[in-house]
Amino acid sequence: MGSSSPTFSLPPQRAVFAGLLFDMDGTIIDSTSAVEKHWHTIGEELGEDPNVILQTSHGRRSIDVLKLLRPEKATWEYVKHMEGQLPLKYGSDAVEIPGARSLLDSIRGANVPWAIVTSGTMPLVSGWLDVLKLPHPEHLVVAEDVENGKPDPTCYIMGREKLGLQSDAEVLVLEDSPAGIKAGKAAGCKVVGVVTSHTVEQIVDARPDWIIKDLDSLKMVGNSNRGVELEFLNALNVK
């Protein structure tokens, strides 16, 4: 990355996409505080160090974390119940990522194809969207839909298919984690990385197509039969 610090200073760039695939936590909402409290509770219940859990849990499915720590607890019944409690108990600790609501309102108003593709379960996703009064997408890909979580690209391939888009369609994945960025790229999508949960260096190393601070730097500027036109503002300059 050179000797100088990277800056979010690139001039505006525009691109057209046939559809958008959003990660959830760290991309649409920030539930870091809630998740930390949640895993501390679960860690204590399981007799595991919650700090060790938190070092590897972000962007990964809970069932994959449990497979390593407590295989006997790695069932969808347990995970969905556990995650369903998170928004109910800690809903006041979550906030939307800056710009998320505005962007979602814009694309919904223009009937842009979009979906949420997340490592969370259905109870977790629907719970957070309800608590924060954010729109529910017509299409969802959740943890229990795929055999392997991110960075496996299956979830994003499935998301593109749910939008009815072919593999050659220009689709944008919006992600905050290196595993998710790698999954989107491996699925053949363009990817924008948001620096909300990981360091700039970690996001750069994952090699997304654009890097922005948050969704305030992404605006819808047009919509036509070619697709939705987005403008990337103040993207990261790593040179």
CSV table of C-alpha atoms in Angstrom, one decimal:
chain,number,residue,atom,x,y,z
A,1,MET,CA,0.0,0.0,0.0
A,2,GLY,CA,3.1,2.2,-0.1
A,3,SER,CA,4.4,4.6,2.6
A,4,SER,CA,1.6,7.1,2.6
A,5,SER,CA,-1.8,6.4,4.2
A,6,PRO,CA,-4.7,5.7,1.8
A,7,THR,CA,-7.3,8.4,1.5
A,8,PHE,CA,-11.0,8.4,0.5
A,9,SER,CA,-10.5,11.0,-2.1
A,10,LEU,CA,-11.2,9.5,-5.6
A,11,PRO,CA,-13.4,11.6,-7.9
A,12,PRO,CA,-16.9,10.3,-8.5
A,13,GLN,CA,-17.2,7.1,-10.6
A,14,ARG,CA,-20.4,5.8,-12.1
A,15,ALA,CA,-21.4,2.2,-13.2
A,16,VAL,CA,-24.6,0.4,-14.2
A,17,PHE,CA,-25.8,-2.8,-12.7
A,18,ALA,CA,-28.6,-5.2,-13.4
A,19,GLY,CA,-29.1,-6.0,-9.7
A,20,LEU,CA,-27.8,-5.5,-6.2
A,21,LEU,CA,-26.9,-8.1,-3.6
A,22,PHE,CA,-26.5,-6.7,0.0
A,23,ASP,CA,-24.7,-8.4,2.9
A,24,MET,CA,-26.6,-7.6,6.1
A,25,ASP,CA,-24.5,-7.0,9.2
A,26,GLY,CA,-21.8,-4.4,8.7
A,27,THR,CA,-23.3,-3.4,5.4
A,28,ILE,CA,-26.9,-2.4,6.1
A,29,ILE,CA,-26.8,-2.5,9.9
A,30,ASP,CA,-24.2,-2.2,12.6
A,31,SER,CA,-25.0,-4.7,15.4
A,32,THR,CA,-21.5,-5.0,16.7
A,33,SER,CA,-22.4,-4.1,20.3
A,34,ALA,CA,-25.4,-6.4,20.3
A,35,VAL,CA,-23.4,-9.3,18.8
A,36,GLU,CA,-20.7,-8.9,21.4
A,37,LYS,CA,-23.3,-9.0,24.2
A,38,HIS,CA,-24.9,-12.0,22.5
A,39,TRP,CA,-21.7,-14.0,22.2
A,40,HIS,CA,-20.7,-13.2,25.7
A,41,THR,CA,-24.0,-14.7,26.9
A,42,ILE,CA,-23.7,-17.7,24.6
A,43,GLY,CA,-20.0,-18.2,25.5
A,44,GLU,CA,-20.8,-18.3,29.2
A,45,GLU,CA,-23.7,-20.7,28.7
A,46,LEU,CA,-21.3,-23.0,26.7
A,47,GLY,CA,-18.3,-22.6,28.9
A,48,GLU,CA,-16.3,-21.0,26.1
A,49,ASP,CA,-14.3,-17.8,26.1
A,50,PRO,CA,-16.5,-15.2,24.3
A,51,ASN,CA,-13.5,-13.1,23.3
A,52,VAL,CA,-12.1,-16.1,21.4
A,53,ILE,CA,-15.5,-16.5,19.7
A,54,LEU,CA,-15.6,-12.9,18.7
A,55,GLN,CA,-12.1,-13.0,17.1
A,56,THR,CA,-13.5,-15.3,14.4
A,57,SER,CA,-17.2,-14.9,14.3
A,58,HIS,CA,-17.8,-11.8,12.2
A,59,GLY,CA,-19.0,-12.6,8.7
A,60,ARG,CA,-19.2,-16.3,9.5
A,61,ARG,CA,-22.3,-18.4,10.1
A,62,SER,CA,-23.0,-19.2,13.8
A,63,ILE,CA,-23.4,-22.8,12.9
A,64,ASP,CA,-19.8,-22.8,11.5
A,65,VAL,CA,-18.5,-21.2,14.7
A,66,LEU,CA,-20.3,-23.8,16.8
A,67,LYS,CA,-19.0,-26.7,14.6
A,68,LEU,CA,-15.5,-25.7,15.8
A,69,LEU,CA,-16.4,-25.0,19.5
A,70,ARG,CA,-19.4,-27.2,20.3
A,71,PRO,CA,-20.3,-29.6,17.5
A,72,GLU,CA,-23.2,-31.0,19.5
A,73,LYS,CA,-24.8,-27.5,19.4
A,74,ALA,CA,-24.3,-27.0,15.7
A,75,THR,CA,-27.9,-27.6,14.7
A,76,TRP,CA,-30.2,-25.3,12.8
A,77,GLU,CA,-32.8,-25.6,15.5
A,78,TYR,CA,-30.4,-24.3,18.1
A,79,VAL,CA,-28.9,-21.7,15.9
A,80,LYS,CA,-32.2,-20.2,14.7
A,81,HIS,CA,-33.5,-20.0,18.2
A,82,MET,CA,-30.3,-18.5,19.5
A,83,GLU,CA,-30.1,-15.9,16.7
A,84,GLY,CA,-33.8,-15.1,16.9
A,85,GLN,CA,-33.3,-13.9,20.5
A,86,LEU,CA,-30.6,-11.5,19.5
A,87,PRO,CA,-32.8,-8.7,18.1
A,88,LEU,CA,-35.3,-9.2,20.8
A,89,LYS,CA,-32.8,-8.8,23.6
A,90,TYR,CA,-30.4,-6.3,22.2
A,91,GLY,CA,-32.4,-4.4,19.6
A,92,SER,CA,-31.6,-1.0,21.1
A,93,ASP,CA,-27.9,-1.7,20.5
A,94,ALA,CA,-28.1,-1.8,16.7
A,95,VAL,CA,-28.1,1.1,14.3
A,96,GLU,CA,-28.2,1.4,10.5
A,97,ILE,CA,-25.1,1.9,8.5
A,98,PRO,CA,-25.0,5.6,7.3
A,99,GLY,CA,-26.7,5.8,4.0
A,100,ALA,CA,-28.3,2.4,4.1
A,101,ARG,CA,-31.9,3.5,4.5
A,102,SER,CA,-31.6,6.2,1.8
A,103,LEU,CA,-30.0,3.8,-0.7
A,104,LEU,CA,-32.6,1.1,0.0
A,105,ASP,CA,-35.5,3.6,-0.3
A,106,SER,CA,-34.1,4.8,-3.7
A,107,ILE,CA,-33.7,1.4,-5.2
A,108,ARG,CA,-37.1,0.2,-3.9
A,109,GLY,CA,-38.8,3.3,-5.4
A,110,ALA,CA,-37.2,2.5,-8.7
A,111,ASN,CA,-38.1,-1.2,-8.6
A,112,VAL,CA,-34.4,-2.2,-8.9
A,113,PRO,CA,-33.8,-5.9,-8.4
A,114,TRP,CA,-32.2,-6.5,-5.0
A,115,ALA,CA,-31.7,-9.1,-2.4
A,116,ILE,CA,-30.0,-9.6,1.0
A,117,VAL,CA,-27.4,-12.4,1.1
A,118,THR,CA,-26.3,-13.0,4.7
A,119,SER,CA,-24.5,-15.3,7.0
A,120,GLY,CA,-27.4,-14.8,9.5
A,121,THR,CA,-30.4,-17.0,9.8
A,122,MET,CA,-34.0,-16.1,8.8
A,123,PRO,CA,-35.0,-15.2,12.4
A,124,LEU,CA,-32.0,-13.0,12.8
A,125,VAL,CA,-32.5,-11.1,9.5
A,126,SER,CA,-36.2,-10.6,9.8
A,127,GLY,CA,-35.8,-9.6,13.5
A,128,TRP,CA,-33.3,-6.9,12.7
A,129,LEU,CA,-35.2,-5.5,9.7
A,130,ASP,CA,-38.3,-5.3,12.0
A,131,VAL,CA,-36.5,-3.7,14.9
A,132,LEU,CA,-34.9,-1.1,12.7
A,133,LYS,CA,-38.0,-0.7,10.5
A,134,LEU,CA,-35.9,-1.3,7.3
A,135,PRO,CA,-37.5,-2.8,4.2
A,136,HIS,CA,-37.7,-6.5,3.7
A,137,PRO,CA,-36.5,-7.6,0.3
A,138,GLU,CA,-38.5,-9.9,-1.9
A,139,HIS,CA,-35.5,-12.2,-2.1
A,140,LEU,CA,-33.3,-13.5,0.7
A,141,VAL,CA,-30.4,-15.9,0.9
A,142,VAL,CA,-29.7,-16.8,4.5
A,143,ALA,CA,-27.3,-19.1,6.4
A,144,GLU,CA,-29.5,-22.2,6.3
A,145,ASP,CA,-29.9,-22.0,2.5
A,146,VAL,CA,-26.4,-23.1,1.7
A,147,GLU,CA,-24.1,-25.9,2.7
A,148,ASN,CA,-21.0,-23.7,3.1
A,149,GLY,CA,-20.8,-20.1,4.2
A,150,LYS,CA,-18.7,-17.3,2.9
A,151,PRO,CA,-16.1,-17.2,1.3
A,152,ASP,CA,-17.8,-19.9,-0.6
A,153,PRO,CA,-19.5,-18.1,-3.5
A,154,THR,CA,-22.7,-20.3,-3.6
A,155,CYS,CA,-24.7,-17.8,-1.6
A,156,TYR,CA,-24.1,-15.0,-4.1
A,157,ILE,CA,-24.6,-17.2,-7.1
A,158,MET,CA,-27.9,-18.2,-5.5
A,159,GLY,CA,-28.7,-14.5,-4.9
A,160,ARG,CA,-28.1,-13.6,-8.5
A,161,GLU,CA,-30.3,-16.5,-9.6
A,162,LYS,CA,-33.1,-15.4,-7.3
A,163,LEU,CA,-33.1,-12.1,-9.0
A,164,GLY,CA,-33.5,-13.9,-12.3
A,165,LEU,CA,-30.2,-12.7,-13.6
A,166,GLN,CA,-27.8,-14.7,-15.8
A,167,SER,CA,-24.1,-15.3,-15.0
A,168,ASP,CA,-23.1,-12.6,-17.5
A,169,ALA,CA,-25.2,-9.9,-15.9
A,170,GLU,CA,-23.4,-7.1,-14.2
A,171,VAL,CA,-24.3,-7.5,-10.5
A,172,LEU,CA,-23.0,-5.5,-7.6
A,173,VAL,CA,-22.3,-7.1,-4.2
A,174,LEU,CA,-22.1,-4.8,-1.2
A,175,GLU,CA,-19.9,-6.3,1.6
A,176,ASP,CA,-18.0,-5.3,4.7
A,177,SER,CA,-16.0,-8.5,5.4
A,178,PRO,CA,-13.1,-10.0,3.5
A,179,ALA,CA,-14.8,-13.4,3.4
A,180,GLY,CA,-17.9,-11.8,1.8
A,181,ILE,CA,-15.9,-9.8,-0.6
A,182,LYS,CA,-14.0,-12.9,-1.8
A,183,ALA,CA,-17.4,-14.8,-2.1
A,184,GLY,CA,-18.8,-12.0,-4.3
A,185,LYS,CA,-15.8,-11.9,-6.5
A,186,ALA,CA,-15.7,-15.7,-6.8
A,187,ALA,CA,-19.4,-15.6,-7.9
A,188,GLY,CA,-18.4,-13.4,-10.8
A,189,CYS,CA,-19.9,-10.2,-9.4
A,190,LYS,CA,-18.5,-6.7,-9.0
A,191,VAL,CA,-17.9,-5.9,-5.3
A,192,VAL,CA,-17.9,-2.7,-3.2
A,193,GLY,CA,-16.2,-3.1,0.2
A,194,VAL,CA,-17.4,-0.8,3.0
A,195,VAL,CA,-14.9,-0.1,5.8
A,196,THR,CA,-17.2,-0.5,8.8
A,197,SER,CA,-16.1,-3.7,10.6
A,198,HIS,CA,-12.6,-4.4,9.3
A,199,THR,CA,-9.5,-2.4,8.8
A,200,VAL,CA,-8.7,-0.6,5.5
A,201,GLU,CA,-5.8,-3.0,5.0
A,202,GLN,CA,-8.0,-6.1,5.4
A,203,ILE,CA,-10.5,-4.8,2.9
A,204,VAL,CA,-7.8,-3.8,0.4
A,205,ASP,CA,-6.3,-7.3,0.7
A,206,ALA,CA,-9.6,-8.8,-0.2
A,207,ARG,CA,-9.5,-6.9,-3.6
A,208,PRO,CA,-13.0,-5.5,-4.1
A,209,ASP,CA,-13.6,-3.3,-7.1
A,210,TRP,CA,-14.4,-0.2,-5.0
A,211,ILE,CA,-13.8,0.7,-1.3
A,212,ILE,CA,-15.9,3.3,0.5
A,213,LYS,CA,-16.4,4.3,4.1
A,214,ASP,CA,-20.1,3.5,4.2
A,215,LEU,CA,-23.2,3.7,2.1
A,216,ASP,CA,-23.4,7.5,2.3
A,217,SER,CA,-20.8,7.3,-0.5
A,218,LEU,CA,-23.0,5.3,-2.8
A,219,LYS,CA,-25.9,7.0,-4.6
A,220,MET,CA,-28.5,6.0,-7.2
A,221,VAL,CA,-28.3,8.5,-10.0
A,222,GLY,CA,-30.3,6.8,-12.7
A,223,ASN,CA,-32.4,3.8,-13.8
A,224,SER,CA,-33.2,2.6,-17.2
A,225,ASN,CA,-33.6,-0.6,-19.2
A,226,ARG,CA,-29.8,-1.0,-19.0
A,227,GLY,CA,-30.0,-1.2,-15.2
A,228,VAL,CA,-29.5,1.0,-12.2
A,229,GLU,CA,-26.8,3.6,-12.4
A,230,LEU,CA,-24.8,4.2,-9.2
A,231,GLU,CA,-22.3,6.8,-8.3
A,232,PHE,CA,-19.4,6.0,-6.0
A,233,LEU,CA,-18.3,9.1,-4.1
A,234,ASN,CA,-14.9,9.5,-2.3
A,235,ALA,CA,-13.8,6.0,-2.9
A,236,LEU,CA,-10.5,4.9,-1.4
A,237,ASN,CA,-7.3,5.9,-3.2
A,238,VAL,CA,-4.8,3.2,-2.3
A,239,LYS,CA,-2.0,4.5,-4.6
